[in-house]
Amino acid sequence: MVKKILVPVRGRGADDDALKLACTVAQKSKAEVYVLYIIEVARDLPLDAHVDEEVGKAEEVLTHAEDIAADIGYDIDTDLIQSRDIGSAIVDEVVQRNVDLVVMGIGYRNPLGKFDLGDIIPYVLKEAPCQVLVYRGYKPSE
Amino acid sequence: MQADWQPKPGDKFVHRPRTKAHPLIRALGVSGLFGAGYGNVGSSIYYALGLVALVALGATPICLLIAGVFFVFTALSYAEGTAMLPGAGGSASFARHGFNDLAGSIAGWALAFSYIVTIAISAYAVPSYLGYFWAPLKDSAILGTSAAIAIVFFLMLLNIVGIKESSILNVAFAILDVCTQVIIIVLAVVFLLQPQLLWHRVIDYWPSWSSLVFGIAMASIAYTGVETISQLSEETKRPAVNAPRALLLMMVVVLVLFAGISVAGFSAMTPSELAMEWARDPVAGIAQQLSVILIGEGMAQGLLLALCKFLPVLVAILAATILVVATNAGLMGISRLTFSLGRFQLIPLALSRVHHKFKTPYRAIIIFAVMAMALISSGYFAPDTFIILGGLYAFGSLFSFALSHASILRLRVTQPELPRPFKLRGNIKLRGYYLPITAILGLIATVAVWLVVVVVQFDTVWIGFGWMAIGMLVYYLFRRHKKLPLVGRVQEIKASVD
Amino acid sequence: MYIMIVGGGKTGYYLCRKLIALEHEVLMVEKRLDRCDEIREELGSVALCGDGSEISVLSKAGISRAEMLIAVTDEDEDNLAVCQIAKQKFKVPQVIAKINNPRNEHIFAKLGIDRSVNVAELVLERVELQLSSSTVVHLLSFPDSSLDIVFVRVTEGSGILDKSPKELSLPSGCLTCLFRIRGQGAGVLNQDTIFEVGDQLICSIPSGSMGEVRALLAGGQVTASND
């Protein structure tokens, strides 16, 4: 039974679909959905530094997520975390909140002609102690 | 599965609390806070003076003075409370921390009630001032009541759609208002003040004892508005510093102006005139009288003459505007209040549910606006609507003030070590605890006056009690449903807007 | 404190672990990717993969706010380069280097990197402590002082045997005996205590005067010490 779902977002297009998917899954068991934005703080700043620019962007992304959820009609909770590493922050949240499922979205990126999962998704797939769902949207037409 | 997962030693995380998706977020300074607070307090002189005169006749200045002293006590307690616990909960927040959630909920519902009556009474006074331009607005109860209801309805729609409250506008109005009042006071003092005459007017029209005390109760509504500053403390950069400053500034300005205006009032006309003709628009009356006397006796020349001619018009427009702004402030204050009460799980979060398109707490706005309109509608059949509204206002606000004093005192006992950036001096030591005298006196005073209101307005106060009863029922059902304790403090929901 | 460690070998790794346990913020800069991954696996996101002797890498690592940098690679040239950049360019307040080859110690000193740890010397000192023939062994140097703390063993034929400090009339500060350890107990020395065979003493001497002290203990003349 999925009781809690975590959806990490970073302001890319795939986030919306991932969130919608999470809400769809959540509906069945009335699970709680948390949307998380993680600010990766550069090493030349202390971890609790106020990075206003980033925080502003995070607020936009999270507010947008709230709008999407409101359109579907599902209640979500949002959170903002600062960390040195995004992957480990996701895993930590999973454990802290006792999350059952992580839903992450990935766009069909093709910058160098190769499909690339990046660093965060493999890390979460490897380390997260719960179920993980990676959503990849449609391939862009040629 | 997850129980044996250990975080890696070098991994650290910092949680950032989210700024609320609140449509009225802005960073206020001391002036912004003052402007907003004054908008509430400053507007009440436009009807309170008449209301008090209606009840206490000659003793009006005395009542205002005594109520002013109580107001100082209240402002001081709020200053300590807001600096200690900044947040949009105001006295509900103090009660919650001082006692428990149940007390917080009671305080919250009482606050909500005074907001509703603020909306009603401010709107109710507008048509009287506008009567300067079209007499039937003031003379006809039906027209006046309908106009007031229309105003509330219009503002309700405006708030649902969502307006940007302009802090600059607030401050501008506050300054304009203070200036106008100062002009009136100065003119009255310079040209009309005769201590002998004043003294006679006070003595000759001295009321009965019960009327005197009830007059103090009515006078206390002139000073409500401390709550606003406390509420807005969350939206200012350094609440612990700015809120007390704004409160103290407001305290001084208000006391001086109210003293001055009541002196001006009694210099310009007799208490009975004030009570009979100008109960609902006293400042217009003062301006009118000033103008008449000064021009009539040829004291005014040139610039002064022009000023005197213009004064009544200025007052009519200014008063109407300020009262509309106050009505609106009431509606906005209600939405903020429901947000914070919902966050503390004192009322169902559903009440503060936000419209998906307009992003405003439309449910709260509609409910409370409708209640205000219902209250105003008593103007159709009750002859003394004004006093009824005044009594209900006093009922709600005195109750929350009393609860605030009690909470401040209680917090001195239960949490003496909590940082108090603004700590009241003048403490007495009781059983090892340091309790501020102002809070003790304030508590006694507000409770006493509240009791007087309940006794004198016995037939209409049931509305207030009924509201509180509904509130308690809602609280009980809601907490039961969410399986939360009835007494005892619950975690604040740091969730975003629904 | 924000502490940067350059060099992800064993020394660096255990240093890192210990400093994290002491609640400091630590970052390791390590060249080899596989080693970086291992460190991340064990300790979390505290490793940056890159060459610590490159300014760009150090910048990215946030050296501008580092309060301490410790260079513990296995190559003295790398340690030297890192320390120089840290001290000269980024003005890191405290720079500590591990010196692998004792012969390089003076180079580090010459370039102003005064806090360095000569590993081979450390091991040697520990060995000397065990040897019964060694008369004086360096124990501790203080960073901002010109004193060294040394261990002195009084042997047969020692120059200070059967005498007391007063009798020895040494130039002041030449050899100040602080404690005597005998058997299970330790006692503070005074001017009249007589040295006996088997005494183990903790003394302070002026920095760099090990040679003179050794000579004194061998029975030579007492000369005014000069550094």
PDB file of N, CA and C in Angstrom, chain B residues 431-490:
ATOM      1  N   ARG B 431       4.751  35.154  43.856  1.00  0.00           N
ATOM      2  CA  ARG B 431       5.138  33.746  43.946  1.00  0.00           C
ATOM      3  C   ARG B 431       6.335  33.418  43.060  1.00  0.00           C
ATOM      4  N   GLY B 432       7.277  34.342  43.003  1.00  0.00           N
ATOM      5  CA  GLY B 432       8.483  34.067  42.248  1.00  0.00           C
ATOM      6  C   GLY B 432       8.393  34.379  40.764  1.00  0.00           C
ATOM      7  N   TYR B 433       7.244  34.821  40.272  1.00  0.00           N
ATOM      8  CA  TYR B 433       7.127  35.168  38.856  1.00  0.00           C
ATOM      9  C   TYR B 433       6.993  36.677  38.713  1.00  0.00           C
ATOM     10  N   TYR B 434       7.565  37.183  37.638  1.00  0.00           N
ATOM     11  CA  TYR B 434       7.481  38.619  37.404  1.00  0.00           C
ATOM     12  C   TYR B 434       6.335  38.914  36.456  1.00  0.00           C
ATOM     13  N   LEU B 435       5.315  39.601  36.974  1.00  0.00           N
ATOM     14  CA  LEU B 435       4.142  39.879  36.156  1.00  0.00           C
ATOM     15  C   LEU B 435       4.008  41.377  35.922  1.00  0.00           C
ATOM     16  N   PRO B 436       3.819  41.763  34.673  1.00  0.00           N
ATOM     17  CA  PRO B 436       3.703  43.192  34.393  1.00  0.00           C
ATOM     18  C   PRO B 436       2.395  43.765  34.924  1.00  0.00           C
ATOM     19  N   ILE B 437       2.509  44.920  35.577  1.00  0.00           N
ATOM     20  CA  ILE B 437       1.316  45.539  36.153  1.00  0.00           C
ATOM     21  C   ILE B 437       0.314  45.906  35.083  1.00  0.00           C
ATOM     22  N   THR B 438       0.851  46.416  33.945  1.00  0.00           N
ATOM     23  CA  THR B 438      -0.067  46.861  32.902  1.00  0.00           C
ATOM     24  C   THR B 438      -0.952  45.721  32.438  1.00  0.00           C
ATOM     25  N   ALA B 439      -0.390  44.527  32.347  1.00  0.00           N
ATOM     26  CA  ALA B 439      -1.202  43.401  31.890  1.00  0.00           C
ATOM     27  C   ALA B 439      -2.251  43.028  32.935  1.00  0.00           C
ATOM     28  N   ILE B 440      -1.853  43.068  34.206  1.00  0.00           N
ATOM     29  CA  ILE B 440      -2.811  42.723  35.254  1.00  0.00           C
ATOM     30  C   ILE B 440      -3.973  43.718  35.259  1.00  0.00           C
ATOM     31  N   LEU B 441      -3.601  45.000  35.254  1.00  0.00           N
ATOM     32  CA  LEU B 441      -4.658  46.016  35.242  1.00  0.00           C
ATOM     33  C   LEU B 441      -5.505  45.906  33.990  1.00  0.00           C
ATOM     34  N   GLY B 442      -4.804  45.665  32.863  1.00  0.00           N
ATOM     35  CA  GLY B 442      -5.533  45.542  31.600  1.00  0.00           C
ATOM     36  C   GLY B 442      -6.526  44.399  31.657  1.00  0.00           C
ATOM     37  N   LEU B 443      -6.092  43.281  32.230  1.00  0.00           N
ATOM     38  CA  LEU B 443      -6.972  42.126  32.329  1.00  0.00           C
ATOM     39  C   LEU B 443      -8.203  42.466  33.152  1.00  0.00           C
ATOM     40  N   ILE B 444      -7.966  43.048  34.313  1.00  0.00           N
ATOM     41  CA  ILE B 444      -9.098  43.403  35.179  1.00  0.00           C
ATOM     42  C   ILE B 444     -10.034  44.360  34.458  1.00  0.00           C
ATOM     43  N   ALA B 445      -9.443  45.385  33.836  1.00  0.00           N
ATOM     44  CA  ALA B 445     -10.265  46.395  33.167  1.00  0.00           C
ATOM     45  C   ALA B 445     -11.091  45.796  32.040  1.00  0.00           C
ATOM     46  N   THR B 446     -10.443  45.024  31.163  1.00  0.00           N
ATOM     47  CA  THR B 446     -11.187  44.505  30.013  1.00  0.00           C
ATOM     48  C   THR B 446     -12.281  43.540  30.464  1.00  0.00           C
ATOM     49  N   VAL B 447     -11.993  42.715  31.444  1.00  0.00           N
ATOM     50  CA  VAL B 447     -13.015  41.795  31.917  1.00  0.00           C
ATOM     51  C   VAL B 447     -14.193  42.572  32.503  1.00  0.00           C
ATOM     52  N   ALA B 448     -13.863  43.601  33.306  1.00  0.00           N
ATOM     53  CA  ALA B 448     -14.929  44.380  33.938  1.00  0.00           C
ATOM     54  C   ALA B 448     -15.818  45.051  32.891  1.00  0.00           C
ATOM     55  N   VAL B 449     -15.189  45.686  31.917  1.00  0.00           N
ATOM     56  CA  VAL B 449     -15.977  46.391  30.904  1.00  0.00           C
ATOM     57  C   VAL B 449     -16.781  45.401  30.070  1.00  0.00           C
ATOM     58  N   TRP B 450     -16.183  44.255  29.798  1.00  0.00           N
ATOM     59  CA  TRP B 450     -16.879  43.235  29.020  1.00  0.00           C
ATOM     60  C   TRP B 450     -18.152  42.799  29.735  1.00  0.00           C
ATOM     61  N   LEU B 451     -18.031  42.607  31.048  1.00  0.00           N
ATOM     62  CA  LEU B 451     -19.194  42.211  31.828  1.00  0.00           C
ATOM     63  C   LEU B 451     -20.292  43.264  31.754  1.00  0.00           C
ATOM     64  N   VAL B 452     -19.876  44.532  31.815  1.00  0.00           N
ATOM     65  CA  VAL B 452     -20.848  45.616  31.716  1.00  0.00           C
ATOM     66  C   VAL B 452     -21.582  45.546  30.388  1.00  0.00           C
ATOM     67  N   VAL B 453     -20.823  45.319  29.325  1.00  0.00           N
ATOM     68  CA  VAL B 453     -21.446  45.233  27.997  1.00  0.00           C
ATOM     69  C   VAL B 453     -22.474  44.105  27.966  1.00  0.00           C
ATOM     70  N   VAL B 454     -22.073  42.957  28.504  1.00  0.00           N
ATOM     71  CA  VAL B 454     -22.975  41.806  28.499  1.00  0.00           C
ATOM     72  C   VAL B 454     -24.266  42.125  29.241  1.00  0.00           C
ATOM     73  N   VAL B 455     -24.123  42.797  30.364  1.00  0.00           N
ATOM     74  CA  VAL B 455     -25.310  43.108  31.165  1.00  0.00           C
ATOM     75  C   VAL B 455     -26.190  44.146  30.466  1.00  0.00           C
ATOM     76  N   VAL B 456     -25.574  45.220  29.996  1.00  0.00           N
ATOM     77  CA  VAL B 456     -26.372  46.304  29.414  1.00  0.00           C
ATOM     78  C   VAL B 456     -27.017  45.890  28.099  1.00  0.00           C
ATOM     79  N   GLN B 457     -26.279  45.134  27.306  1.00  0.00           N
ATOM     80  CA  GLN B 457     -26.814  44.775  25.992  1.00  0.00           C
ATOM     81  C   GLN B 457     -27.338  43.365  25.984  1.00  0.00           C
ATOM     82  N   PHE B 458     -27.922  42.969  27.071  1.00  0.00           N
ATOM     83  CA  PHE B 458     -28.279  41.567  27.252  1.00  0.00           C
ATOM     84  C   PHE B 458     -29.099  40.993  26.107  1.00  0.00           C
ATOM     85  N   ASP B 459     -29.998  41.831  25.554  1.00  0.00           N
ATOM     86  CA  ASP B 459     -30.888  41.291  24.532  1.00  0.00           C
ATOM     87  C   ASP B 459     -30.211  41.051  23.193  1.00  0.00           C
ATOM     88  N   THR B 460     -29.122  41.745  22.943  1.00  0.00           N
ATOM     89  CA  THR B 460     -28.490  41.533  21.636  1.00  0.00           C
ATOM     90  C   THR B 460     -27.199  40.736  21.732  1.00  0.00           C
ATOM     91  N   VAL B 461     -26.672  40.620  22.948  1.00  0.00           N
ATOM     92  CA  VAL B 461     -25.384  39.951  23.091  1.00  0.00           C
ATOM     93  C   VAL B 461     -25.473  38.463  22.780  1.00  0.00           C
ATOM     94  N   TRP B 462     -26.678  37.928  22.702  1.00  0.00           N
ATOM     95  CA  TRP B 462     -26.840  36.518  22.380  1.00  0.00           C
ATOM     96  C   TRP B 462     -26.229  36.196  21.014  1.00  0.00           C
ATOM     97  N   ILE B 463     -26.206  37.221  20.154  1.00  0.00           N
ATOM     98  CA  ILE B 463     -25.590  36.995  18.840  1.00  0.00           C
ATOM     99  C   ILE B 463     -24.128  36.602  19.029  1.00  0.00           C
ATOM    100  N   GLY B 464     -23.467  37.353  19.900  1.00  0.00           N
ATOM    101  CA  GLY B 464     -22.064  37.076  20.164  1.00  0.00           C
ATOM    102  C   GLY B 464     -21.874  35.689  20.774  1.00  0.00           C
ATOM    103  N   PHE B 465     -22.681  35.391  21.785  1.00  0.00           N
ATOM    104  CA  PHE B 465     -22.545  34.078  22.437  1.00  0.00           C
ATOM    105  C   PHE B 465     -22.877  32.958  21.474  1.00  0.00           C
ATOM    106  N   GLY B 466     -23.899  33.223  20.633  1.00  0.00           N
ATOM    107  CA  GLY B 466     -24.276  32.223  19.650  1.00  0.00           C
ATOM    108  C   GLY B 466     -23.104  31.923  18.712  1.00  0.00           C
ATOM    109  N   TRP B 467     -22.454  32.961  18.284  1.00  0.00           N
ATOM    110  CA  TRP B 467     -21.299  32.789  17.392  1.00  0.00           C
ATOM    111  C   TRP B 467     -20.223  31.954  18.062  1.00  0.00           C
ATOM    112  N   MET B 468     -19.938  32.266  19.332  1.00  0.00           N
ATOM    113  CA  MET B 468     -18.910  31.517  20.046  1.00  0.00           C
ATOM    114  C   MET B 468     -19.307  30.057  20.176  1.00  0.00           C
ATOM    115  N   ALA B 469     -20.595  29.820  20.424  1.00  0.00           N
ATOM    116  CA  ALA B 469     -21.063  28.442  20.564  1.00  0.00           C
ATOM    117  C   ALA B 469     -20.876  27.681  19.248  1.00  0.00           C
ATOM    118  N   ILE B 470     -21.227  28.321  18.153  1.00  0.00           N
ATOM    119  CA  ILE B 470     -21.024  27.683  16.842  1.00  0.00           C
ATOM    120  C   ILE B 470     -19.552  27.370  16.655  1.00  0.00           C
ATOM    121  N   GLY B 471     -18.724  28.342  17.027  1.00  0.00           N
ATOM    122  CA  GLY B 471     -17.292  28.159  16.875  1.00  0.00           C
ATOM    123  C   GLY B 471     -16.790  26.951  17.659  1.00  0.00           C
ATOM    124  N   MET B 472     -17.265  26.820  18.876  1.00  0.00           N
ATOM    125  CA  MET B 472     -16.828  25.698  19.698  1.00  0.00           C
ATOM    126  C   MET B 472     -17.293  24.377  19.133  1.00  0.00           C
ATOM    127  N   LEU B 473     -18.506  24.379  18.603  1.00  0.00           N
ATOM    128  CA  LEU B 473     -19.031  23.157  17.998  1.00  0.00           C
ATOM    129  C   LEU B 473     -18.181  22.749  16.794  1.00  0.00           C
ATOM    130  N   VAL B 474     -17.900  23.731  15.944  1.00  0.00           N
ATOM    131  CA  VAL B 474     -17.071  23.465  14.764  1.00  0.00           C
ATOM    132  C   VAL B 474     -15.713  22.912  15.186  1.00  0.00           C
ATOM    133  N   TYR B 475     -15.133  23.542  16.212  1.00  0.00           N
ATOM    134  CA  TYR B 475     -13.824  23.120  16.718  1.00  0.00           C
ATOM    135  C   TYR B 475     -13.876  21.680  17.183  1.00  0.00           C
ATOM    136  N   TYR B 476     -14.920  21.384  17.971  1.00  0.00           N
ATOM    137  CA  TYR B 476     -15.047  20.040  18.525  1.00  0.00           C
ATOM    138  C   TYR B 476     -15.153  18.992  17.418  1.00  0.00           C
ATOM    139  N   LEU B 477     -16.054  19.256  16.477  1.00  0.00           N
ATOM    140  CA  LEU B 477     -16.269  18.302  15.391  1.00  0.00           C
ATOM    141  C   LEU B 477     -15.017  18.133  14.545  1.00  0.00           C
ATOM    142  N   PHE B 478     -14.396  19.244  14.237  1.00  0.00           N
ATOM    143  CA  PHE B 478     -13.227  19.222  13.363  1.00  0.00           C
ATOM    144  C   PHE B 478     -12.055  18.484  14.009  1.00  0.00           C
ATOM    145  N   ARG B 479     -11.828  18.740  15.295  1.00  0.00           N
ATOM    146  CA  ARG B 479     -10.714  18.082  15.960  1.00  0.00           C
ATOM    147  C   ARG B 479     -10.979  16.594  16.131  1.00  0.00           C
ATOM    148  N   ARG B 480     -12.241  16.290  16.389  1.00  0.00           N
ATOM    149  CA  ARG B 480     -12.603  14.869  16.519  1.00  0.00           C
ATOM    150  C   ARG B 480     -12.337  14.156  15.211  1.00  0.00           C
ATOM    151  N   HIS B 481     -12.783  14.797  14.125  1.00  0.00           N
ATOM    152  CA  HIS B 481     -12.659  14.206  12.798  1.00  0.00           C
ATOM    153  C   HIS B 481     -11.200  13.967  12.434  1.00  0.00           C
ATOM    154  N   LYS B 482     -10.353  14.905  12.804  1.00  0.00           N
ATOM    155  CA  LYS B 482      -8.942  14.749  12.461  1.00  0.00           C
ATOM    156  C   LYS B 482      -8.182  13.971  13.517  1.00  0.00           C
ATOM    157  N   LYS B 483      -8.909  13.487  14.512  1.00  0.00           N
ATOM    158  CA  LYS B 483      -8.317  12.727  15.601  1.00  0.00           C
ATOM    159  C   LYS B 483      -7.228  13.527  16.313  1.00  0.00           C
ATOM    160  N   LEU B 484      -7.518  14.794  16.502  1.00  0.00           N
ATOM    161  CA  LEU B 484      -6.569  15.629  17.229  1.00  0.00           C
ATOM    162  C   LEU B 484      -7.094  15.882  18.629  1.00  0.00           C
ATOM    163  N   PRO B 485      -6.200  16.149  19.591  1.00  0.00           N
ATOM    164  CA  PRO B 485      -6.681  16.410  20.950  1.00  0.00           C
ATOM    165  C   PRO B 485      -7.437  17.726  21.025  1.00  0.00           C
ATOM    166  N   LEU B 486      -8.387  17.800  21.967  1.00  0.00           N
ATOM    167  CA  LEU B 486      -9.183  19.010  22.089  1.00  0.00           C
ATOM    168  C   LEU B 486      -8.405  20.108  22.793  1.00  0.00           C
ATOM    169  N   VAL B 487      -7.762  19.677  23.864  1.00  0.00           N
ATOM    170  CA  VAL B 487      -6.906  20.612  24.583  1.00  0.00           C
ATOM    171  C   VAL B 487      -5.483  20.216  24.235  1.00  0.00           C
ATOM    172  N   GLY B 488      -4.492  21.043  24.472  1.00  0.00           N
ATOM    173  CA  GLY B 488      -3.144  20.640  24.115  1.00  0.00           C
ATOM    174  C   GLY B 488      -2.759  21.156  22.739  1.00  0.00           C
ATOM    175  N   ARG B 489      -1.502  21.431  22.578  1.00  0.00           N
ATOM    176  CA  ARG B 489      -1.023  22.099  21.382  1.00  0.00           C
ATOM    177  C   ARG B 489      -0.665  21.107  20.296  1.00  0.00           C
ATOM    178  N   VAL B 490      -1.117  21.410  19.087  1.00  0.00           N
ATOM    179  CA  VAL B 490      -0.845  20.526  17.962  1.00  0.00           C
ATOM    180  C   VAL B 490       0.197  21.176  17.050  1.00  0.00           C
TER     181      VAL B 490
END
